[in-house]
């Protein structure tokens, strides 16, 4: 894991290289006051003040400084320093004439690396940003570490992150925060969480399915449940995916990674809640003991589900986990899941689909998303589409036969396991970035995490 802890430090007048933020409109006026050598360097480097552009400026002697293009130099957005942090040489830097604000996070995440499988890891040393906002340091480092945890867990190949390794990752976070862990597997899992057991049974005994839970905090505090889909690899099961559909399915535990990272933020910030984390961890594999199309499962809640498609496995494991979450009588349930391709068709890779059975909760999440620069979009729990996953033999099917509204029917399926009076939000997130942007390399990504954290802080923070 990239260590972000020292990359943001209070400015005590240490020696540092200057960073000058300029936007496109501000470039000409800024250049007007500069000596020829600076103007020439700027034009030779093709610097136009576009967001994330960086140019090196010669000083009078050996010193040099940096010009950074930002979208709007009045209020720096999250990502406008990320490219500079990624690209500049090791050393300490100080912004001139501006505070980093939200851009502090981008400075940190611009230095995220996933190079554990590279024979020659990146040799670059730390780029330290000195800040005149010491109050922002801790929060920025916490958010960067939480994002780094999501990225690392998603980027790990399934060969090195099975259900057991996911359990170890949860135990590590739990022991750092002082949470108590419960893991259910084997015969007890089959008896008490039958749908988690069914989805995971093809991968047994090597990669045993399990429900990983932890609880943290004062029992007197409001109870909040966080649930994450932990499919360490999704082949589709007997309804096997094609090669391109399977290619990035190591990321199908992205919901679990988000849930764990959110839990770690809650604990590190000591938010006054009673936290219940639930991660059903399975591999949706193929073998002679795989669950089959047409099988009927009896869920923990007692509702029966006919398997219309073994590739609609996430909703099965989440249903049993949500049932357990509800039994704790929480005042809020949040779940994260890489649940449907249909959510990506509807909203593309960057916007998690938000479903909520409570308008105030949806509104609060959307405003936290806006404030955090971590967008999402609400979609409807449209009851009329229940009929799309009706079953001839069981209470309902796990998959709709219609090609329409796949993200909605998946969310409606989950909603069958959450009573109306329990405020619940479901984030169908991609957890992946197919093309790099500054501070956001290709690969695992946290999408919706900072928004959810903003919601919890707004509701329960001091
Ligand atoms: N993990 C996938 C969803 C997914 C696929 C997310 C691609 C992001 C990118 C999920 O388990 C799945 O396979 N869903 C199916 C459901 C269908 C069989 C009803 C889907 O979306 O195609
Ligand atoms: Mn699937
Ligand atoms: Zn899946």
Coordinates of C-alpha atoms and ligand atoms in Angstrom, one line a residue:
X1 CA 0.0 0.0 0.0
X2 CA 1.3 3.4 -0.9
X3 CA 2.1 5.3 2.3
X4 CA 0.4 8.7 2.1
X5 CA 1.2 9.7 5.7
X6 CA 4.2 12.0 5.1
X7 CA 3.1 13.5 1.8
X8 CA 1.2 16.3 3.2
X9 CA 2.9 18.4 6.0
X10 CA 2.2 21.7 7.8
X11 CA 4.1 24.6 6.2
X12 CA 6.6 25.9 8.8
X13 CA 8.7 27.8 6.3
X14 CA 10.8 24.8 5.3
X15 CA 12.7 25.2 2.1
X16 CA 10.5 24.1 -0.8
X17 CA 10.0 24.5 -4.5
X18 CA 7.2 26.9 -5.5
X19 CA 4.1 25.8 -7.3
X20 CA 2.3 28.5 -9.1
X21 CA -1.3 27.6 -9.9
X22 CA -2.7 29.4 -13.0
X23 CA -5.9 29.0 -15.0
X24 CA -6.1 29.7 -18.8
X25 CA -7.4 33.2 -18.3
X26 CA -4.8 34.0 -15.7
X27 CA -1.8 32.8 -17.7
X28 CA -1.2 36.0 -19.8
X29 CA -1.4 38.4 -16.9
X30 CA 0.9 36.1 -14.9
X31 CA 3.4 35.9 -17.7
X32 CA 3.4 39.7 -18.1
X33 CA 5.3 40.1 -14.8
X34 CA 7.9 37.5 -15.6
X35 CA 11.4 37.7 -17.0
X36 CA 12.1 36.5 -20.6
X37 CA 13.7 33.2 -19.4
X38 CA 10.4 32.2 -17.7
X39 CA 8.2 33.3 -20.7
X40 CA 10.4 31.3 -23.0
X41 CA 10.4 28.2 -20.8
X42 CA 6.6 28.3 -20.6
X43 CA 6.1 28.6 -24.4
X44 CA 8.8 26.0 -25.1
X45 CA 6.9 23.5 -22.9
X46 CA 3.7 24.3 -24.7
X47 CA 2.0 25.3 -21.5
X48 CA -1.4 26.8 -22.0
X49 CA -2.8 26.7 -18.4
X50 CA -5.0 23.8 -19.2
X51 CA -6.0 21.7 -16.2
X52 CA -3.3 19.3 -15.0
X53 CA -0.6 20.8 -17.3
X54 CA 2.8 21.2 -15.7
X55 CA 5.8 23.4 -16.7
X56 CA 9.2 23.8 -15.0
X57 CA 10.4 27.4 -14.7
X58 CA 14.1 28.4 -14.4
X59 CA 15.0 30.7 -11.6
X60 CA 17.9 33.1 -11.5
X61 CA 20.5 30.6 -10.1
X62 CA 20.1 26.9 -9.5
X63 CA 16.6 27.1 -8.2
X64 CA 13.5 26.4 -10.2
X65 CA 9.8 26.5 -9.8
X66 CA 6.7 25.0 -11.3
X67 CA 3.7 26.3 -13.1
X68 CA 0.5 24.1 -12.7
X69 CA -2.5 24.5 -14.9
X70 CA -5.7 24.4 -12.8
X71 CA -9.4 24.5 -13.9
X72 CA -10.1 27.4 -11.7
X73 CA -7.3 29.0 -9.7
X74 CA -9.8 30.6 -7.2
X75 CA -10.9 27.2 -5.8
X76 CA -8.7 24.2 -6.7
X77 CA -10.6 21.1 -7.6
X78 CA -9.7 17.7 -6.3
X79 CA -7.5 16.6 -9.2
X80 CA -5.7 19.7 -10.4
X81 CA -2.5 18.9 -8.6
X82 CA -2.6 15.2 -9.1
X83 CA -0.6 15.2 -12.4
X84 CA 2.0 17.5 -10.8
X85 CA 2.4 15.2 -7.8
X86 CA 2.8 12.2 -10.1
X87 CA 5.2 13.8 -12.5
X88 CA 7.5 16.1 -10.4
X89 CA 10.8 14.8 -8.9
X90 CA 11.1 13.9 -5.2
X91 CA 11.2 16.9 -2.9
X92 CA 9.1 19.4 -1.0
X93 CA 6.7 21.8 -2.7
X94 CA 4.6 24.9 -1.7
X95 CA 1.7 26.5 -3.4
X96 CA 2.1 30.2 -4.0
X97 CA -1.0 32.5 -3.7
X98 CA -3.5 29.7 -3.1
X99 CA -4.4 27.0 -0.6
X100 CA -4.6 23.4 -1.8
X101 CA -8.1 22.8 -0.4
X102 CA -9.7 19.8 -2.1
X103 CA -6.6 19.4 -4.3
X104 CA -4.6 18.1 -1.3
X105 CA -6.3 14.7 -1.9
X106 CA -5.4 14.7 -5.5
X107 CA -1.8 15.5 -4.6
X108 CA -1.8 12.3 -2.4
X109 CA -3.6 10.1 -4.9
X110 CA -1.3 11.2 -7.7
X111 CA 1.3 9.2 -5.9
X112 CA -0.7 6.0 -5.6
X113 CA 1.1 3.0 -7.1
X114 CA 0.2 -0.7 -7.5
X115 CA 3.6 -2.1 -8.3
X116 CA 3.8 -5.2 -6.1
X117 CA 4.1 -7.5 -9.2
X118 CA 6.6 -5.3 -11.0
X119 CA 10.2 -6.6 -11.0
X120 CA 11.4 -3.0 -10.9
X121 CA 9.1 -0.9 -8.8
X122 CA 8.9 2.8 -9.4
X123 CA 12.1 4.4 -8.0
X124 CA 10.5 7.8 -7.4
X125 CA 10.7 9.2 -3.9
X126 CA 8.0 11.2 -2.1
X127 CA 6.7 14.5 -3.3
X128 CA 5.7 16.4 -0.2
X129 CA 3.2 19.2 -0.3
X130 CA 3.5 21.8 2.5
X131 CA 0.1 23.2 3.4
X132 CA -1.1 26.3 5.2
X133 CA -4.3 24.4 6.2
X134 CA -3.0 22.0 8.9
X135 CA -6.6 21.0 9.8
X136 CA -7.0 19.4 6.4
X137 CA -4.0 17.1 6.7
X138 CA -5.5 14.3 8.7
X139 CA -8.7 14.0 6.7
X140 CA -6.9 14.1 3.4
X141 CA -4.5 11.4 4.4
X142 CA -7.4 9.2 5.8
X143 CA -9.4 9.6 2.5
X144 CA -6.3 8.8 0.4
X145 CA -5.6 5.7 2.5
X146 CA -9.2 4.5 2.2
X147 CA -9.1 5.1 -1.5
X148 CA -5.7 3.3 -1.7
X149 CA -7.2 0.3 0.2
X150 CA -10.1 0.0 -2.3
X151 CA -7.7 0.2 -5.2
X152 CA -5.2 -2.3 -3.8
X153 CA -7.9 -4.8 -2.9
X154 CA -9.6 -4.5 -6.3
X155 CA -6.2 -4.6 -8.2
X156 CA -5.1 -7.8 -6.4
X157 CA -5.6 -10.8 -8.7
X158 CA -8.1 -13.4 -7.6
X159 CA -5.3 -15.9 -7.2
X160 CA -3.9 -13.8 -4.3
X161 CA -7.3 -12.6 -3.0
X162 CA -9.7 -15.4 -2.3
X163 CA -12.4 -15.4 0.4
X164 CA -9.7 -16.3 3.0
X165 CA -7.5 -13.4 2.0
X166 CA -10.4 -11.0 2.0
X167 CA -11.1 -12.2 5.5
X168 CA -7.5 -11.4 6.4
X169 CA -7.9 -7.9 5.0
X170 CA -11.0 -7.4 7.1
X171 CA -9.3 -8.7 10.2
X172 CA -6.4 -6.3 9.7
X173 CA -8.8 -3.3 9.5
X174 CA -10.8 -4.6 12.4
X175 CA -7.8 -5.1 14.7
X176 CA -6.4 -1.6 13.9
X177 CA -9.8 -0.2 14.8
X178 CA -10.6 -2.5 17.7
X179 CA -13.6 -4.2 16.1
X180 CA -14.7 -7.7 16.9
X181 CA -14.9 -10.1 14.0
X182 CA -17.3 -13.0 13.4
X183 CA -16.8 -15.4 10.4
X184 CA -19.5 -17.9 9.4
X185 CA -18.5 -20.8 7.1
X186 CA -19.0 -24.5 6.5
X187 CA -22.0 -26.3 7.8
X188 CA -23.2 -23.3 9.7
X189 CA -23.0 -21.1 6.6
X190 CA -25.1 -23.7 4.7
X191 CA -27.7 -23.7 7.5
X192 CA -27.9 -20.0 8.2
X193 CA -26.9 -18.2 5.0
X194 CA -27.9 -20.7 2.4
X195 CA -27.6 -18.4 -0.6
X196 CA -24.1 -17.4 0.2
X197 CA -23.2 -21.0 0.6
X198 CA -24.9 -22.0 -2.7
X199 CA -23.1 -19.4 -4.8
X200 CA -19.7 -20.3 -3.2
X201 CA -20.0 -24.1 -3.2
X202 CA -18.4 -24.7 -6.6
X203 CA -15.1 -23.2 -5.3
X204 CA -15.0 -25.5 -2.2
X205 CA -13.0 -26.8 -0.5
X206 CA -10.1 -24.7 -1.7
X207 CA -11.8 -21.4 -1.5
X208 CA -14.5 -21.7 1.0
X209 CA -17.4 -19.2 1.0
X210 CA -18.0 -17.2 4.2
X211 CA -19.8 -14.3 5.7
X212 CA -17.3 -11.9 7.3
X213 CA -18.8 -9.5 9.9
X214 CA -17.5 -7.1 12.4
X215 CA -19.0 -4.8 15.0
X216 CA -17.5 -1.7 16.4
X217 CA -18.4 1.1 18.7
X218 CA -20.6 1.9 21.7
X219 CA -23.8 -0.2 21.7
X220 CA -25.7 2.9 22.8
X221 CA -24.9 4.8 19.6
X222 CA -27.1 4.6 16.5
X223 CA -26.7 1.4 14.6
X224 CA -25.4 1.6 11.1
X225 CA -24.9 -1.4 8.8
X226 CA -22.5 -1.4 5.8
X227 CA -22.7 -4.3 3.4
X228 CA -20.4 -5.1 0.5
X229 CA -20.5 -7.6 -2.3
X230 CA -17.4 -9.8 -2.0
X231 CA -17.3 -12.0 -5.1
X232 CA -13.5 -12.5 -5.4
X233 CA -14.0 -13.7 -9.0
X234 CA -17.1 -14.0 -11.1
X235 CA -16.9 -16.5 -13.9
X236 CA -20.7 -16.3 -14.2
X237 CA -21.0 -19.8 -12.9
X238 CA -22.6 -22.4 -15.2
X239 CA -24.1 -19.5 -17.1
X240 CA -20.5 -18.7 -17.9
X241 CA -19.4 -15.2 -19.1
X242 CA -17.6 -14.8 -22.3
X243 CA -13.9 -14.0 -22.3
X244 CA -14.2 -10.2 -22.5
X245 CA -17.0 -10.2 -19.9
X246 CA -14.8 -12.2 -17.5
X247 CA -11.6 -10.3 -18.1
X248 CA -11.8 -7.8 -15.2
X249 CA -14.0 -9.9 -12.8
X250 CA -11.3 -9.9 -10.2
X251 CA -12.9 -6.6 -9.4
X252 CA -16.2 -8.2 -8.3
X253 CA -15.3 -7.8 -4.7
X254 CA -15.2 -4.0 -5.2
X255 CA -18.3 -3.5 -3.1
X256 CA -16.6 -5.3 -0.2
X257 CA -13.5 -3.1 -0.6
X258 CA -15.7 0.0 -0.5
X259 CA -17.6 -1.2 2.6
X260 CA -14.4 -2.1 4.4
X261 CA -12.8 1.3 3.5
X262 CA -15.8 3.1 4.7
X263 CA -15.8 1.1 7.9
X264 CA -12.1 2.0 8.4
X265 CA -12.9 5.7 8.0
X266 CA -15.7 5.4 10.6
X267 CA -13.4 3.8 13.1
X268 CA -10.4 6.1 12.5
X269 CA -12.6 9.1 12.9
X270 CA -14.3 7.5 15.9
X271 CA -17.7 8.4 14.6
X272 CA -20.3 7.9 17.3
X273 CA -22.1 5.0 15.7
X274 CA -22.5 1.3 16.4
X275 CA -21.1 -0.1 13.2
X276 CA -22.0 -3.5 11.7
X277 CA -19.9 -4.5 8.6
X278 CA -21.1 -7.5 6.6
X279 CA -19.1 -8.9 3.7
X280 CA -20.3 -12.1 2.0
X281 CA -17.1 -13.5 0.4
X282 CA -17.4 -16.1 -2.3
X283 CA -15.9 -17.2 -5.6
X284 CA -18.5 -17.7 -8.3
X285 CA -16.7 -20.6 -9.9
X286 CA -17.6 -23.6 -12.1
X287 CA -17.3 -27.2 -11.0
X288 CA -19.4 -30.4 -10.7
X289 CA -20.8 -29.0 -7.4
X290 CA -21.8 -25.6 -8.8
X291 CA -25.4 -24.3 -8.2
X292 CA -27.4 -24.6 -11.4
X293 CA -30.0 -22.7 -13.4
X294 CA -33.4 -23.9 -12.2
X295 CA -32.2 -24.7 -8.7
X296 CA -34.4 -23.2 -6.0
X297 CA -32.7 -21.7 -2.9
X298 CA -34.4 -21.0 0.4
X299 CA -32.9 -17.7 1.6
X300 CA -32.1 -16.9 5.2
X301 CA -35.3 -14.8 5.3
X302 CA -37.3 -17.8 4.2
X303 CA -38.2 -16.4 0.8
X304 CA -37.5 -18.9 -2.0
X305 CA -35.5 -18.0 -5.1
X306 CA -35.4 -19.8 -8.4
X307 CA -32.0 -19.5 -10.2
X308 CA -32.8 -17.9 -13.5
X309 CA -29.1 -17.2 -14.1
X310 CA -26.1 -18.2 -12.1
X311 CA -24.4 -15.0 -13.2
X312 CA -26.8 -13.0 -11.1
X313 CA -24.9 -14.2 -8.0
X314 CA -24.3 -10.9 -6.3
X315 CA -27.9 -10.3 -5.3
X316 CA -28.1 -13.8 -3.8
X317 CA -25.2 -13.3 -1.4
X318 CA -26.2 -9.7 -0.6
X319 CA -29.8 -10.8 0.1
X320 CA -28.7 -13.1 3.0
X321 CA -26.2 -10.5 4.3
X322 CA -28.9 -7.8 4.2
X323 CA -31.3 -10.1 6.0
X324 CA -28.7 -10.4 8.8
X325 CA -28.1 -6.7 8.8
X326 CA -31.8 -6.0 9.2
X327 CA -32.0 -8.4 12.2
X328 CA -29.7 -6.0 14.0
X329 CA -32.4 -3.3 13.7
X330 CA -30.1 -0.6 12.3
X331 CA -31.3 2.9 11.6
X332 CA -29.4 2.9 8.3
X333 CA -28.1 0.3 5.8
X334 CA -25.7 1.1 3.1
X335 CA -24.6 -1.5 0.5
X336 CA -22.0 -1.3 -2.2
X337 CA -21.9 -3.8 -5.0
X338 CA -20.5 -4.3 -8.5
X339 CA -24.0 -5.7 -9.2
X340 CA -24.9 -5.2 -12.8
X341 CA -23.5 -4.4 -16.2
X342 CA -26.9 -2.6 -16.8
X343 CA -26.0 0.1 -14.3
X344 CA -22.9 0.8 -16.5
X345 CA -25.0 0.8 -19.7
X346 CA -27.3 3.3 -18.0
X347 CA -24.8 5.6 -16.4
X348 CA -21.3 4.8 -17.7
X349 CA -18.3 3.9 -15.7
X350 CA -17.9 7.0 -13.5
X351 CA -21.4 7.3 -12.0
X352 CA -22.5 4.8 -9.4
X353 CA -26.3 4.1 -9.5
X354 CA -27.9 5.0 -6.3
X355 CA -31.1 3.3 -5.2
X356 CA -32.8 4.2 -1.9
X357 CA -36.1 3.4 -0.2
X358 CA -36.0 6.8 1.6
X359 CA -36.0 10.1 -0.1
X360 CA -34.2 12.0 2.7
X361 CA -31.4 9.5 2.6
X362 CA -31.1 9.8 -1.2
X363 CA -31.1 13.6 -1.0
X364 CA -28.4 13.6 1.7
X365 CA -26.3 11.2 -0.3
X366 CA -26.6 13.2 -3.4
X367 CA -25.6 16.4 -1.6
X368 CA -22.7 14.7 0.1
X369 CA -21.7 13.4 -3.4
X370 CA -21.7 16.9 -4.8
X371 CA -19.8 18.3 -1.9
X372 CA -17.1 15.6 -2.1
X373 CA -16.8 15.8 -5.9
X374 CA -17.7 12.1 -5.9
X375 CA -20.8 12.0 -8.1
X376 CA -23.6 9.4 -8.3
X377 CA -27.0 9.4 -9.9
X378 CA -30.3 8.2 -8.4
X379 CA -32.3 5.5 -10.2
X380 CA -35.8 4.3 -9.3
X381 CA -36.9 1.3 -7.2
X382 CA -39.9 1.1 -9.7
X383 CA -42.3 -1.5 -8.1
X384 CA -43.9 -2.2 -11.5
X385 CA -40.8 -4.1 -12.5
X386 CA -41.2 -6.8 -9.8
X387 CA -43.1 -8.8 -12.4
X388 CA -40.0 -8.9 -14.6
X389 CA -38.4 -11.4 -12.2
X390 CA -41.4 -13.5 -11.3
X391 CA -40.9 -17.3 -11.1
X392 CA -43.2 -20.2 -12.0
X393 CA -42.0 -22.3 -9.1
X394 CA -40.5 -20.1 -6.4
X395 CA -41.4 -16.8 -4.8
X396 CA -39.4 -15.0 -7.5
X397 CA -36.3 -15.5 -9.7
X398 CA -32.9 -14.0 -9.3
X399 CA -32.8 -12.8 -12.9
X400 CA -35.2 -11.0 -15.2
X401 CA -35.7 -12.5 -18.6
X402 CA -36.3 -9.0 -20.0
X403 CA -33.3 -7.2 -21.5
X404 CA -34.6 -4.0 -19.9
X405 CA -34.0 -2.2 -16.5
X406 CA -31.4 -4.7 -15.3
X407 CA -30.0 -2.4 -12.6
X408 CA -33.5 -1.6 -11.4
X409 CA -34.6 -5.3 -11.1
X410 CA -31.3 -6.2 -9.3
X411 CA -32.0 -3.4 -6.8
X412 CA -35.7 -4.4 -6.5
X413 CA -34.5 -8.0 -5.7
X414 CA -32.3 -6.7 -2.9
X415 CA -35.3 -4.6 -1.7
X416 CA -37.3 -7.8 -1.1
X417 CA -34.9 -8.4 1.8
X418 CA -35.1 -4.9 3.4
X419 CA -38.4 -3.9 5.1
X420 CA -39.9 -0.6 4.1
X421 CA -39.3 1.1 7.4
X422 CA -35.5 0.5 7.4
X423 CA -33.7 3.4 5.5
X424 CA -31.5 1.7 3.0
X425 CA -29.3 2.9 0.1
X426 CA -27.8 0.6 -2.5
X427 CA -24.8 1.8 -4.7
X428 CA -24.3 -0.2 -7.9
X429 CA -20.7 0.9 -8.6
X430 CA -18.1 -0.1 -11.2
X431 CA -15.1 0.0 -8.8
X432 CA -12.9 0.3 -11.8
X433 CA -11.4 2.8 -14.2
X434 CA -10.8 1.7 -17.7
X435 CA -8.8 4.8 -18.8
X436 CA -6.5 6.8 -16.5
X437 CA -7.1 10.4 -15.5
X438 CA -4.8 12.5 -13.3
X439 CA -4.6 10.9 -9.8
X440 CA -6.8 8.0 -11.0
X441 CA -4.8 5.3 -12.7
X442 CA -6.4 2.5 -14.8
X443 CA -7.6 -0.3 -12.5
X444 CA -9.4 -0.5 -9.2
X445 CA -11.1 2.7 -8.1
X446 CA -13.3 4.0 -5.2
X447 CA -16.5 5.4 -6.6
X448 CA -19.1 6.6 -4.1
X449 CA -16.8 6.1 -1.1
X450 CA -16.2 9.7 -0.3
X451 CA -19.8 10.6 -0.9
X452 CA -20.9 7.9 1.6
X453 CA -18.3 9.1 4.1
X454 CA -19.7 12.6 3.7
X455 CA -23.2 11.4 4.4
X456 CA -22.1 9.6 7.6
X457 CA -20.1 12.6 8.8
X458 CA -23.0 14.9 8.1
X459 CA -25.4 12.7 10.0
X460 CA -23.3 11.5 12.9
X461 CA -20.1 13.7 13.0
X462 CA -19.5 16.3 15.7
Ligands
LIG1 N1 -20.5 -8.8 -11.5 C1 -21.5 -8.8 -12.5 C2 -21.9 -7.3 -12.9 C3 -20.9 -6.6 -13.7 C4 -20.5 -6.9 -15.0 C5 -20.4 -5.4 -13.2 C6 -19.7 -6.2 -15.7 C7 -19.6 -4.6 -13.9 C8 -19.2 -5.0 -15.2 C9 -22.7 -9.4 -12.0 O1 -22.5 -10.5 -11.2 C10 -23.4 -10.0 -13.2 O2 -22.9 -10.8 -13.9 N2 -24.6 -9.4 -13.5 C11 -25.4 -9.8 -14.6 C12 -26.8 -10.1 -14.2 C13 -27.7 -10.7 -15.2 C14 -27.2 -12.2 -15.4 C15 -29.1 -10.7 -14.8 C16 -25.3 -8.7 -15.7 O3 -25.3 -7.5 -15.3 O4 -25.2 -9.0 -16.9
LIG2 MN1 -22.3 -12.3 -12.1
LIG3 ZN1 -20.9 -10.5 -10.1

